[in-house]
Coordinates of C-alpha atoms and ligand atoms in Angstrom, one line a residue:
X8 CA 0.0 0.0 0.0
X9 CA 2.9 2.4 0.6
X10 CA 4.4 1.5 -2.7
X11 CA 1.2 1.9 -4.8
X12 CA 1.1 5.7 -4.9
X13 CA 4.5 5.9 -6.5
X14 CA 3.6 3.3 -9.1
X15 CA 0.3 5.0 -9.9
X16 CA 2.1 8.4 -10.3
X17 CA 4.7 6.8 -12.6
X18 CA 1.8 5.5 -14.7
X19 CA 0.4 9.0 -14.9
X20 CA 3.8 10.3 -15.9
X21 CA 3.9 7.7 -18.7
X22 CA 0.4 8.8 -19.7
X23 CA 1.5 12.4 -19.8
X24 CA 4.3 11.4 -22.1
X25 CA 1.9 9.8 -24.5
X26 CA 0.7 13.4 -25.2
X27 CA 3.8 15.3 -24.6
X28 CA 6.4 13.2 -26.5
X29 CA 5.4 9.6 -27.3
X30 CA 9.0 9.0 -28.5
X31 CA 10.3 9.4 -25.0
X32 CA 8.2 6.4 -23.9
X33 CA 10.7 4.2 -25.7
X34 CA 13.8 5.7 -24.2
X35 CA 15.7 2.9 -22.5
X36 CA 16.4 4.7 -19.2
X37 CA 12.8 5.7 -18.9
X38 CA 11.6 2.2 -19.6
X39 CA 14.2 0.8 -17.2
X40 CA 12.8 3.1 -14.4
X41 CA 9.2 2.0 -15.1
X42 CA 10.2 -1.7 -15.1
X43 CA 12.2 -1.2 -11.9
X44 CA 9.1 0.3 -10.2
X45 CA 7.0 -2.6 -11.3
X46 CA 9.6 -5.1 -10.1
X47 CA 9.7 -3.3 -6.7
X48 CA 5.9 -3.5 -6.6
X49 CA 6.0 -7.2 -7.2
X50 CA 8.6 -7.5 -4.5
X51 CA 6.3 -5.8 -2.1
X52 CA 3.6 -8.3 -2.8
X53 CA 5.8 -11.4 -3.1
X54 CA 8.2 -11.2 -0.1
X55 CA 6.7 -12.4 3.2
X56 CA 7.7 -9.2 5.0
X57 CA 5.9 -10.4 8.1
X58 CA 8.4 -13.1 8.7
X59 CA 11.4 -10.8 8.3
X60 CA 12.6 -8.3 10.9
X61 CA 10.3 -5.3 10.4
X62 CA 13.0 -2.8 9.3
X63 CA 13.8 -4.9 6.2
X64 CA 10.9 -3.5 4.4
X65 CA 12.7 -0.1 4.3
X66 CA 14.9 -1.6 1.5
X67 CA 11.9 -1.0 -0.8
X68 CA 11.8 2.9 -0.5
X69 CA 15.6 2.8 -1.0
X70 CA 15.1 0.9 -4.2
X71 CA 12.5 3.4 -5.2
X72 CA 15.2 6.1 -5.4
X73 CA 16.7 4.0 -8.2
X74 CA 13.4 3.7 -10.1
X75 CA 12.7 7.4 -9.7
X76 CA 16.3 8.3 -10.7
X77 CA 16.0 6.3 -13.9
X78 CA 12.5 7.7 -14.8
X79 CA 13.8 11.2 -14.0
X80 CA 16.8 11.0 -16.2
X81 CA 15.0 9.1 -18.9
X82 CA 12.3 11.8 -19.4
X83 CA 14.6 14.7 -18.4
X84 CA 14.4 16.4 -21.8
X85 CA 10.6 16.3 -21.9
X86 CA 9.3 16.5 -18.4
X87 CA 10.9 18.5 -15.5
X88 CA 10.6 18.1 -11.8
X89 CA 10.3 14.3 -11.8
X90 CA 12.9 14.1 -9.1
X91 CA 10.2 15.2 -6.7
X92 CA 8.7 11.7 -7.1
X93 CA 11.2 10.7 -4.6
X94 CA 9.0 12.3 -2.0
X95 CA 7.1 9.0 -1.8
X96 CA 10.1 6.9 -0.6
X97 CA 11.2 9.8 1.6
X98 CA 7.9 9.9 3.4
X99 CA 7.9 6.2 3.7
X100 CA 11.4 6.2 5.3
X101 CA 10.8 9.2 7.6
X102 CA 7.3 7.9 8.5
X103 CA 8.8 4.6 9.8
X104 CA 9.6 6.6 13.0
X105 CA 13.0 5.0 13.8
X106 CA 16.5 6.6 14.0
X107 CA 15.3 10.0 12.6
X108 CA 18.8 11.5 12.1
X109 CA 20.1 8.4 10.2
X110 CA 16.9 8.4 8.1
X111 CA 17.4 12.1 7.2
X112 CA 21.0 11.4 6.3
X113 CA 20.1 8.4 4.2
X114 CA 17.4 10.5 2.4
X115 CA 19.9 13.2 1.7
X116 CA 22.5 10.7 0.4
X117 CA 20.0 8.8 -1.7
X118 CA 18.6 11.9 -3.3
X119 CA 22.1 13.3 -4.0
X120 CA 23.0 10.0 -5.6
X121 CA 19.8 10.2 -7.6
X122 CA 20.5 13.6 -9.1
X123 CA 24.3 13.5 -9.4
X124 CA 24.7 10.0 -10.8
X125 CA 23.4 10.9 -14.3
X126 CA 25.9 13.9 -14.3
X127 CA 28.8 11.5 -13.4
X128 CA 27.7 9.0 -16.1
X129 CA 27.5 11.6 -18.9
X130 CA 30.8 13.1 -17.6
X131 CA 29.5 16.6 -16.8
X132 CA 31.8 17.6 -14.0
X133 CA 31.0 21.3 -14.1
X134 CA 30.5 22.5 -10.4
X135 CA 27.6 24.8 -11.3
X136 CA 25.6 21.8 -12.7
X137 CA 26.2 19.9 -9.5
X138 CA 25.0 22.9 -7.5
X139 CA 22.0 23.4 -9.7
X140 CA 20.8 19.9 -9.0
X141 CA 20.8 20.5 -5.3
X142 CA 17.3 22.0 -5.2
X143 CA 15.5 18.6 -5.3
X144 CA 17.7 17.0 -2.6
X145 CA 17.2 20.0 -0.4
X146 CA 13.4 19.8 -0.8
X147 CA 13.4 16.1 -0.1
X148 CA 15.6 16.5 3.0
X149 CA 13.1 19.2 4.3
X150 CA 10.2 16.8 3.7
X151 CA 12.2 14.1 5.6
X152 CA 12.8 16.4 8.6
X153 CA 9.2 17.5 8.7
X154 CA 7.9 14.0 8.3
X155 CA 10.2 12.7 11.1
X156 CA 9.1 15.4 13.5
X157 CA 5.5 14.7 12.8
X158 CA 5.9 10.9 13.1
X159 CA 7.9 11.2 16.3
X160 CA 5.3 13.4 18.0
X161 CA 2.6 11.1 16.7
X162 CA 4.4 8.1 18.2
X163 CA 4.9 9.9 21.6
X164 CA 1.2 10.7 21.6
X165 CA 0.3 7.2 20.8
X166 CA 2.5 5.9 23.6
X167 CA 0.8 8.2 26.0
X168 CA -2.6 7.1 24.9
X169 CA -1.5 3.4 25.2
X170 CA -0.1 4.1 28.7
X171 CA -3.4 5.7 29.8
X172 CA -5.3 2.9 28.3
X173 CA -3.2 0.3 30.1
X174 CA -3.6 2.2 33.4
X175 CA -7.4 2.5 33.0
X176 CA -7.6 -1.2 32.2
X177 CA -5.6 -2.0 35.3
X178 CA -8.0 0.3 37.3
X179 CA -11.0 -1.4 35.7
X180 CA -9.7 -4.8 36.7
X181 CA -8.9 -3.7 40.2
X182 CA -12.5 -2.2 40.5
X183 CA -14.0 -5.5 39.2
X184 CA -12.0 -7.5 41.7
X185 CA -12.9 -5.2 44.6
X186 CA -16.6 -5.3 43.6
X187 CA -16.6 -9.0 43.4
X188 CA -14.7 -9.4 46.7
X189 CA -16.8 -7.1 48.9
X190 CA -19.8 -8.5 50.6
X191 CA -22.0 -5.7 49.4
X192 CA -24.3 -6.1 46.3
X193 CA -23.7 -3.3 43.8
X194 CA -26.0 -2.5 41.0
X195 CA -25.3 0.3 38.4
X196 CA -28.1 1.5 36.2
X197 CA -28.0 4.0 33.4
X198 CA -30.3 7.0 33.1
X199 CA -33.0 4.9 31.4
X200 CA -32.9 2.3 34.3
X201 CA -31.1 -0.4 32.3
X202 CA -28.7 -2.5 34.3
X203 CA -25.1 -1.6 33.4
X204 CA -23.3 -3.6 36.0
X205 CA -24.1 -6.1 38.8
X206 CA -21.5 -7.7 41.0
X207 CA -21.7 -11.4 42.0
X208 CA -23.2 -10.6 45.5
X209 CA -26.0 -8.5 43.9
X210 CA -26.7 -11.4 41.5
X211 CA -27.2 -13.7 44.5
X212 CA -29.5 -11.2 46.1
X213 CA -31.4 -10.9 42.8
X214 CA -31.9 -14.7 42.8
X215 CA -33.2 -14.5 46.4
X216 CA -35.9 -12.0 45.3
X217 CA -37.2 -14.1 42.4
X218 CA -40.7 -15.5 42.7
X219 CA -40.6 -19.2 43.5
X220 CA -39.8 -21.3 40.4
X221 CA -38.9 -18.4 38.2
X222 CA -35.3 -18.1 36.9
X223 CA -35.8 -14.4 35.8
X224 CA -38.2 -11.6 36.5
X225 CA -38.8 -8.0 35.8
X226 CA -38.2 -5.6 38.6
X227 CA -41.9 -5.2 39.5
X228 CA -42.2 -9.0 39.9
X229 CA -39.3 -9.3 42.4
X230 CA -40.4 -10.1 45.9
X231 CA -39.4 -7.0 47.8
X232 CA -41.1 -6.3 51.2
X233 CA -40.6 -3.7 53.9
X234 CA -39.1 -5.4 56.9
X235 CA -41.9 -6.6 59.1
X236 CA -44.6 -6.5 56.4
X237 CA -45.9 -9.2 54.1
X238 CA -47.3 -6.8 51.4
X239 CA -45.1 -6.3 48.4
X240 CA -43.6 -2.8 48.2
X241 CA -45.7 -0.8 45.7
X242 CA -44.0 0.2 42.5
X243 CA -43.5 3.8 43.4
X244 CA -41.7 2.9 46.7
X245 CA -39.3 0.3 45.2
X246 CA -35.7 1.1 45.6
X247 CA -34.8 0.8 41.9
X248 CA -37.7 3.0 40.7
X249 CA -36.8 5.6 43.3
X250 CA -33.1 5.5 42.3
X251 CA -34.1 5.9 38.6
X252 CA -36.2 8.9 39.6
X253 CA -33.1 10.5 41.1
X254 CA -33.9 9.9 44.7
X255 CA -31.1 9.2 47.2
X256 CA -31.7 6.2 49.5
X257 CA -29.9 6.0 52.9
X258 CA -29.7 2.6 54.5
X259 CA -33.4 1.7 53.9
X260 CA -34.2 -1.8 55.1
X261 CA -36.1 -4.2 52.9
X262 CA -36.7 -7.9 52.8
X263 CA -36.0 -9.9 49.7
X264 CA -37.8 -13.1 48.9
X265 CA -40.0 -15.3 51.1
X266 CA -39.5 -18.2 53.5
X267 CA -36.3 -19.3 55.1
X268 CA -34.3 -18.1 52.1
X269 CA -35.4 -14.4 52.6
X270 CA -32.7 -11.9 53.3
X271 CA -33.0 -8.5 55.0
X272 CA -31.0 -5.9 53.2
X273 CA -30.1 -2.3 53.8
X274 CA -30.1 -0.3 50.5
X275 CA -28.5 3.0 49.7
X276 CA -28.6 4.7 46.3
X277 CA -26.8 7.6 44.8
X278 CA -27.0 9.1 41.3
X279 CA -23.8 9.6 39.3
X280 CA -23.0 12.1 36.7
X281 CA -20.7 12.0 33.6
X282 CA -17.7 14.2 33.0
X283 CA -20.0 16.9 31.6
X284 CA -22.1 16.9 34.8
X285 CA -25.1 15.3 33.1
X286 CA -27.0 12.7 35.1
X287 CA -25.8 9.3 33.8
X288 CA -27.6 6.9 36.1
X289 CA -27.4 5.6 39.7
X290 CA -25.5 3.2 41.9
X291 CA -27.4 1.0 44.4
X292 CA -25.5 -0.7 47.2
X293 CA -27.3 -3.5 49.1
X294 CA -25.8 -4.8 52.4
X295 CA -27.1 -8.1 53.7
X296 CA -28.1 -7.3 57.3
X297 CA -30.2 -10.5 58.0
X298 CA -27.9 -11.6 60.8
X299 CA -27.6 -8.2 62.3
X300 CA -31.3 -7.7 62.4
X301 CA -31.8 -11.1 63.9
X302 CA -29.2 -10.3 66.6
X303 CA -30.8 -6.9 67.3
X304 CA -34.2 -8.6 67.7
X305 CA -32.7 -11.3 70.0
X306 CA -31.1 -8.6 72.0
X307 CA -34.3 -6.5 72.3
X308 CA -36.4 -9.5 73.2
X309 CA -33.8 -10.5 75.8
X310 CA -33.7 -7.0 77.2
X311 CA -37.5 -6.7 77.2
X312 CA -37.9 -10.0 79.0
X313 CA -35.1 -9.2 81.5
X314 CA -36.2 -5.7 82.3
X315 CA -39.8 -6.9 82.7
X316 CA -38.7 -9.6 85.2
X317 CA -36.6 -7.1 87.1
X318 CA -39.3 -4.5 87.4
X319 CA -41.8 -6.4 89.5
X320 CA -39.5 -7.3 92.4
X321 CA -38.0 -3.8 92.2
X322 CA -41.3 -2.1 92.4
X323 CA -42.2 -4.2 95.4
X324 CA -38.8 -3.4 97.1
X325 CA -39.3 0.3 96.5
X326 CA -42.9 0.2 97.8
X327 CA -41.8 -1.5 101.1
X328 CA -38.8 0.8 101.5
X329 CA -41.1 3.8 101.2
X330 CA -43.6 2.3 103.6
X331 CA -40.9 1.6 106.1
X332 CA -39.8 5.3 106.0
X333 CA -43.2 6.2 107.5
X334 CA -42.5 3.9 110.5
X335 CA -42.3 6.2 113.5
X336 CA -40.5 3.6 115.6
X337 CA -37.4 3.7 113.3
X338 CA -34.4 5.8 114.3
X339 CA -33.6 8.9 112.2
X340 CA -30.4 7.2 111.0
X341 CA -32.3 4.1 109.8
X342 CA -34.9 6.4 108.0
X343 CA -32.1 8.3 106.3
X344 CA -30.6 4.9 105.1
X345 CA -34.1 4.0 103.8
X346 CA -34.2 7.3 101.8
X347 CA -30.9 6.3 100.2
X348 CA -32.3 2.8 99.5
X349 CA -35.4 4.3 97.9
X350 CA -33.4 6.7 95.8
X351 CA -31.2 4.0 94.4
X352 CA -34.1 1.6 93.9
X353 CA -35.9 4.4 92.0
X354 CA -32.7 5.0 89.9
X355 CA -32.5 1.3 89.2
X356 CA -36.2 1.2 88.2
X357 CA -35.7 4.2 85.8
X358 CA -32.8 2.3 84.2
X359 CA -35.0 -0.8 83.8
X360 CA -37.8 1.4 82.4
X361 CA -35.4 2.9 79.8
X362 CA -34.2 -0.5 78.7
X363 CA -37.7 -1.8 78.4
X364 CA -38.8 1.3 76.4
X365 CA -35.8 1.0 74.1
X366 CA -36.2 -2.7 73.5
X367 CA -39.9 -2.8 72.7
X368 CA -40.0 0.2 70.4
X369 CA -42.3 -0.1 67.4
X370 CA -44.2 -3.1 68.6
X371 CA -47.7 -1.7 68.7
X372 CA -49.3 1.1 66.9
X373 CA -52.4 2.2 69.0
X374 CA -51.5 5.2 71.0
X375 CA -54.3 7.7 71.7
X376 CA -53.7 11.4 72.5
X377 CA -55.5 12.9 75.4
X378 CA -55.9 16.5 76.5
X379 CA -53.1 17.3 78.9
X380 CA -51.9 20.4 80.7
X381 CA -48.1 20.5 80.3
X382 CA -47.8 23.1 83.2
X383 CA -49.6 20.8 85.5
X384 CA -47.5 17.8 84.5
X385 CA -44.4 19.9 85.2
X386 CA -45.7 20.7 88.6
X387 CA -46.4 17.0 89.3
X388 CA -42.9 16.1 88.0
X389 CA -41.4 18.6 90.4
X390 CA -43.5 17.3 93.3
X391 CA -42.4 13.7 92.8
X392 CA -38.7 14.8 92.4
X393 CA -38.9 17.0 95.5
X394 CA -37.7 14.3 98.0
X395 CA -34.7 13.4 95.7
X396 CA -33.9 17.2 95.3
X397 CA -34.0 17.6 99.1
X398 CA -31.8 14.6 99.8
X399 CA -29.3 16.0 97.3
X400 CA -29.4 19.5 98.8
X401 CA -30.6 21.0 95.6
X402 CA -33.2 23.8 95.4
X403 CA -36.0 22.8 93.0
X404 CA -38.0 25.8 91.7
X405 CA -40.9 26.3 89.3
X406 CA -41.5 29.4 87.3
X407 CA -44.5 30.2 85.2
X408 CA -48.2 29.7 85.7
X409 CA -51.3 29.3 83.7
X410 CA -52.3 26.3 81.6
X411 CA -50.4 24.8 78.7
X412 CA -52.9 22.6 76.9
X413 CA -51.4 20.0 74.7
X414 CA -52.8 16.8 73.0
X415 CA -50.4 14.1 74.0
X416 CA -49.6 10.7 75.3
X417 CA -49.6 11.2 79.1
X418 CA -47.2 8.4 79.9
X419 CA -44.8 9.5 77.3
X420 CA -44.8 13.2 78.3
X421 CA -44.5 12.3 82.0
X422 CA -41.6 10.1 81.3
X423 CA -39.9 12.9 79.3
X424 CA -40.4 15.4 82.2
X425 CA -39.3 12.9 84.9
X426 CA -36.2 12.2 82.8
X427 CA -35.2 15.8 82.4
X428 CA -35.8 16.6 86.1
X429 CA -34.0 13.5 87.4
X430 CA -31.0 14.3 85.0
X431 CA -30.9 17.9 86.2
X432 CA -30.7 16.7 89.8
X433 CA -28.3 13.8 89.0
X434 CA -25.8 16.0 87.2
X435 CA -25.9 18.9 89.7
X436 CA -23.9 19.5 92.9
X437 CA -25.4 20.0 96.3
X438 CA -26.1 23.7 96.9
X439 CA -27.1 24.5 93.3
X440 CA -30.6 25.0 92.0
X441 CA -32.8 23.5 89.3
X442 CA -35.5 25.6 87.8
X443 CA -38.5 24.3 85.8
X444 CA -39.9 27.1 83.6
X445 CA -43.2 26.7 81.7
X446 CA -44.3 29.3 79.1
X447 CA -46.0 29.8 75.8
X448 CA -43.9 30.6 72.7
X449 CA -46.2 31.2 69.7
X450 CA -47.8 27.9 68.9
X451 CA -45.6 26.0 71.3
X452 CA -46.1 24.9 74.9
X453 CA -42.6 25.1 76.3
X454 CA -41.0 23.6 79.3
X455 CA -37.3 24.5 80.2
X456 CA -35.4 22.5 82.7
X457 CA -32.5 24.6 83.8
X458 CA -29.7 23.5 86.1
X459 CA -26.3 24.8 87.4
X460 CA -24.7 21.4 87.1
X461 CA -21.6 19.9 85.5
X462 CA -22.7 20.8 81.9
X463 CA -22.1 19.0 78.6
X464 CA -19.1 19.5 76.4
X465 CA -19.9 20.9 72.9
X466 CA -18.6 17.7 71.1
X467 CA -21.0 15.6 73.3
X468 CA -23.9 17.9 72.7
X469 CA -24.2 16.7 69.1
X470 CA -24.7 13.1 70.2
X471 CA -26.6 13.5 73.4
X472 CA -29.9 12.3 71.9
X473 CA -28.4 9.2 70.5
X474 CA -29.0 5.9 72.3
X475 CA -26.3 4.7 74.7
X476 CA -24.3 8.0 74.3
X477 CA -23.0 9.5 77.5
X478 CA -21.3 12.8 78.0
X479 CA -17.6 12.9 78.9
X480 CA -18.2 15.1 81.9
X481 CA -20.8 12.6 83.3
X482 CA -18.4 9.7 82.7
X483 CA -15.5 11.6 84.4
X484 CA -17.7 12.3 87.4
X485 CA -18.6 8.6 87.8
X486 CA -22.3 9.4 87.8
X487 CA -24.1 6.1 86.7
X488 CA -26.4 6.0 83.7
X489 CA -26.9 4.2 80.4
X490 CA -27.5 7.0 78.0
X491 CA -31.0 5.9 77.0
X492 CA -33.3 8.4 78.8
X493 CA -32.6 11.4 76.6
X494 CA -32.8 9.4 73.3
X495 CA -36.2 8.1 74.3
X496 CA -37.3 11.6 75.4
X497 CA -36.2 13.0 72.1
X498 CA -38.2 10.4 70.2
X499 CA -41.3 11.0 72.3
X500 CA -41.0 14.8 71.6
X501 CA -40.7 14.2 67.9
X502 CA -43.7 11.8 67.9
X503 CA -45.8 14.6 69.3
X504 CA -44.7 16.9 66.5
X505 CA -42.4 18.7 69.0
X506 CA -38.7 19.1 69.8
X507 CA -36.3 18.5 72.6
X508 CA -33.3 20.8 72.5
X509 CA -30.3 21.4 74.7
X510 CA -27.9 24.2 75.4
X511 CA -25.1 23.7 77.8
X512 CA -21.8 24.9 79.1
X513 CA -19.3 22.9 81.0
X514 CA -19.2 23.9 84.7
X515 CA -22.0 26.4 84.2
X516 CA -25.1 24.3 83.6
X517 CA -27.6 23.0 81.1
X518 CA -31.0 24.0 79.7
X519 CA -33.2 21.3 78.2
X520 CA -36.1 22.8 76.3
X521 CA -39.1 20.7 75.5
X522 CA -41.5 22.1 72.9
X523 CA -44.9 20.6 72.2
X524 CA -47.5 22.0 69.9
X525 CA -50.3 23.8 71.9
X526 CA -53.6 22.1 71.5
X527 CA -55.7 23.4 68.6
X528 CA -52.8 24.7 66.6
X529 CA -53.2 22.0 64.0
X530 CA -49.9 20.4 64.7
X531 CA -51.2 17.9 67.2
X532 CA -53.0 15.3 65.1
X533 CA -52.9 11.6 65.8
X534 CA -49.6 10.1 66.8
X535 CA -47.6 8.2 64.2
X536 CA -47.3 4.4 64.7
X537 CA -43.7 4.6 65.9
X538 CA -44.9 5.9 69.2
X539 CA -45.6 2.3 70.1
X540 CA -42.9 2.0 72.7
X541 CA -44.6 4.5 75.0
X542 CA -47.8 2.5 74.9
X543 CA -45.9 -0.7 75.3
X544 CA -44.1 0.5 78.4
X545 CA -47.3 1.8 79.8
X546 CA -49.0 -1.6 79.2
X547 CA -46.1 -3.4 80.7
X548 CA -46.2 -1.1 83.8
X549 CA -50.0 -1.6 84.1
X550 CA -49.5 -5.4 84.2
X551 CA -46.8 -5.0 86.9
X552 CA -49.1 -2.8 88.9
X553 CA -51.7 -5.5 88.7
X554 CA -49.1 -8.0 89.8
X555 CA -48.1 -5.9 92.7
X556 CA -51.8 -5.3 93.7
X557 CA -52.4 -9.1 93.6
X558 CA -49.3 -9.8 95.8
Ligands
ADP2 P1 -28.0 8.8 81.5 O1 -28.3 9.9 82.4 O2 -28.7 7.5 82.0 O3 -26.6 8.6 81.2 P2 -29.5 10.2 79.5 O4 -29.9 9.8 78.1 O5 -30.6 10.7 80.4 O6 -28.7 9.0 80.1 O7 -28.4 11.3 79.3 C1 -27.4 11.1 78.4 C2 -26.2 11.9 78.8 O8 -26.5 13.3 78.7 C3 -25.7 11.7 80.2 O9 -24.9 10.6 80.3 C4 -25.0 13.0 80.5 O10 -23.7 12.9 80.0 C5 -25.7 14.0 79.7 N1 -26.7 14.7 80.4 C6 -28.1 14.6 80.4 N2 -28.7 15.5 81.2 C7 -27.7 16.3 81.7 C8 -27.6 17.4 82.6 N3 -28.8 18.0 83.1 N4 -26.4 18.0 82.9 C9 -25.3 17.4 82.4 N5 -25.3 16.4 81.5 C10 -26.4 15.8 81.2

């Protein structure tokens, strides 16, 4: 293919001579040149170049100089400029991209030989004729230089592209290996929702979600349930559909498949964009949490059973300790010991209550709101905490009067208030004071529990409403607790459409603010189902009270 352009051009030259000077066609040198070009073309086709070292083929362009030289001198009297035909072999040599300097030197030498040999043969040794013939070699050398530079930069560019390609291939393989090694199912879909990639773990999960007996299914046919429900997830709520619609999913729990094979998975989804920033699809990650969920359930049912069993004897102990305190025949010292016993028993019961509430969350949906007066409940909470405050040497004050009507779950709200007041006392020093402030703030009924206690460090404040989180100052002081009460109180406030917030300063004190929507403001509709734990705790307590009464 590299040789053909020269041969075709030589044919055109011959055709031109037919019109210009047919006689010249028979000149022996011209004919020899054309024949040489044909023989070279045959060589190109006949020699198995693939089996020879690849630079051997460069013999062909070198031979081309001979053919061009013969044609040029054969038709010299009729056609001028034929020496430029050597541009074909020059481009071939320089385009080979090896030893550029040597190639330029060879081109220069070969083209000089091509133009000077005829002079030497005819015996014209006049210097000016040698110089006059230099034009063609100079042009050919320029072409060789330009061609070499272009070829070399092209080669460098190609090497760079190959290197990038190799690197991206390695990265792709690494990614494939990682995705097939991790225990997380990964599914990539394009913008139209078509699967682009699915790792082996995801394939297993897909098989789990197939209807019984099927070996494939469309997405709507897959058995996907919300955890704890036997109704298939409706199309609009399915993770894939939501991911296609551009929604982000954060660790949402679903159950795939039915029966003993079913797996519980936590699914997250993020959209991804191409280099131009256009939405290109989404990635879904599915983590199998079956064992974790089973372990959490086992833990919760153990905690529920354990705390339920603890509560009955504890309530009885507390009741008798309080009864004994009223016994006039006991010495003052014995009575003060009983106060300590009661306080610790109460503390123990609160911990048991918290564990019970945390462990049976979400088990029953029927909670009814009743009309409550938050201010009254605050006064009651203060009254029941008064003995504890007195024994700790802390002044417990109430500010604010008037009603604060709210629609709420009495047990839940009472537990929140008890929790805030008992914390304020627990984390305060003797001699300080705790103030309970009730007030209206727009559409909110507000209760602030303000203390002058140890305070909470700013980094702890962020996590203070998370279960089992305790502040560093509380841990340092060695004050016992489990870090459950505030988390539960926060949940109860949220279930009422309200908020529980805290501001605090180490060594200065803390203010916990409970906001509940005032009755009739339109924010106090029926409680959502998740408030179940409040109800469950209440029912559990009711059964214990019945137990106690019976005993
Ligand atoms: P517990 O008191 O059983 O540890 P809580 O959930 O009631 O659990 O409280 C969580 C943490 O918040 C406590 O461990 C304590 O560090 C901090 N905390 C709560 N109330 C106060 C308060 N009034 N003053 C200082 N720290 C508090």
